[in-house]
C-alpha positions as semicolon CSV with decimal commas, in nm:
position;residue;x (nm);y (nm);z (nm)
1;M;6,430;1,559;-5,065
2;T;6,575;1,760;-4,778
3;V;6,391;1,761;-4,454
4;P;6,439;1,973;-4,143
5;E;6,732;1,896;-3,923
6;A;6,507;1,833;-3,637
7;Y;6,378;1,516;-3,798
8;G;6,716;1,342;-3,741
9;L;6,752;1,240;-4,106
10;G;6,960;1,369;-4,401
11;P;6,807;1,405;-4,740
12;I;6,562;1,129;-4,823
13;K;6,611;0,954;-5,160
14;V;6,320;0,763;-5,321
15;T;6,486;0,439;-5,463
16;A;6,185;0,268;-5,594
17;I;5,804;0,307;-5,644
18;G;5,591;-0,002;-5,729
19;G;5,384;-0,275;-5,594
20;G;5,186;-0,024;-5,383
21;R;5,492;0,085;-5,195
22;V;5,759;0,367;-5,198
23;D;6,110;0,263;-5,106
24;M;6,347;0,530;-4,960
25;V;6,685;0,558;-4,799
26;A;6,826;0,844;-4,580
27;A;7,137;0,907;-4,374
28;L;7,097;0,937;-3,998
29;T;7,206;1,262;-3,846
30;G;7,124;1,186;-3,473
31;S;7,232;0,920;-3,227
32;G;6,905;0,717;-3,250
33;Y;6,644;0,607;-3,479
34;S;6,275;0,489;-3,462
35;V;6,000;0,412;-3,710
36;S;5,636;0,330;-3,661
37;G;5,387;0,263;-3,946
38;C;5,638;0,166;-4,228
39;S;5,877;-0,126;-4,272
40;G;6,218;0,000;-4,191
41;G;6,559;-0,066;-4,049
42;G;6,901;0,083;-4,029
43;S;7,197;0,111;-3,810
44;V;7,342;0,394;-3,588
45;S;7,701;0,425;-3,489
46;S;7,790;0,529;-3,125
47;G;7,872;0,881;-3,249
48;G;7,551;0,910;-3,465
49;G;7,557;0,851;-3,830
50;G;7,449;0,546;-4,027
51;G;7,162;0,497;-4,254
52;V;6,811;0,378;-4,282
53;A;6,579;0,224;-4,544
54;L;6,205;0,271;-4,543
55;S;5,934;0,101;-4,744
56;C;5,590;0,265;-4,697
57;G;5,249;0,203;-4,862
58;E;4,950;0,417;-4,898
59;G;4,752;0,471;-4,580
60;P;4,807;0,604;-4,231
61;A;5,110;0,822;-4,173
62;A;5,430;0,670;-4,041
63;T;5,620;0,850;-3,751
64;I;5,993;0,871;-3,780
65;N;6,213;0,951;-3,480
66;D;5,906;1,073;-3,299
67;A;5,950;1,391;-3,490
68;M;5,844;1,347;-3,855
69;S;5,513;1,225;-3,996
70;L;5,531;1,070;-4,356
71;K;5,226;0,969;-4,536
72;V;5,199;0,809;-4,888
73;V;4,913;0,999;-5,015
74;D;4,886;0,841;-5,367
75;I;5,093;0,612;-5,586
76;L;5,052;0,646;-5,971
77;D;5,270;0,404;-6,179
78;A;5,623;0,529;-6,112
79;A;5,528;0,844;-5,929
80;A;5,407;0,906;-5,580
81;V;5,268;1,198;-5,362
82;L;5,424;1,213;-5,002
83;R;5,313;1,434;-4,730
84;I;5,575;1,520;-4,471
85;K;5,507;1,734;-4,168
86;P;5,604;1,752;-3,802
87;A;5,478;1,475;-3,568
88;G;5,286;1,580;-3,258
89;S;5,228;1,916;-3,124
90;R;5,564;2,004;-2,978
91;T;5,724;2,079;-3,318
92;A;5,419;2,173;-3,526
93;R;5,458;2,549;-3,456
94;S;5,816;2,574;-3,555
95;L;5,818;2,369;-3,878
96;R;5,594;2,403;-4,179
97;P;5,442;2,099;-4,333
98;G;5,506;2,007;-4,689
99;R;5,359;1,807;-4,968
100;L;5,589;1,651;-5,211
101;F;5,552;1,489;-5,557
102;V;5,825;1,241;-5,633
103;N;5,934;1,020;-5,933
104;A;6,140;0,721;-5,902
105;E;6,459;0,721;-6,093
106;A;6,492;0,458;-6,363
């Protein structure tokens, strides 16, 4: 799924859904990376770039790069509903929130 450039991530790919968690990977498009509320890690090169892996369960929304809110709304077998929207009020007026339904690839 493609997210706005302001979030500092390239397209997010769901790699697995199970055990109450949604696992995802994404390329980094900025020069930094931060996550709060999900398990995650990644690397960033001095010129930007690199990648990140996230593992999120149902519950409170995670904040990515202080710009994006990602919430796992529901997990049903091999499918999940994710809600992605701007974090904080500074970007809320310029970006529209979205709700996504994703299936993990077999």
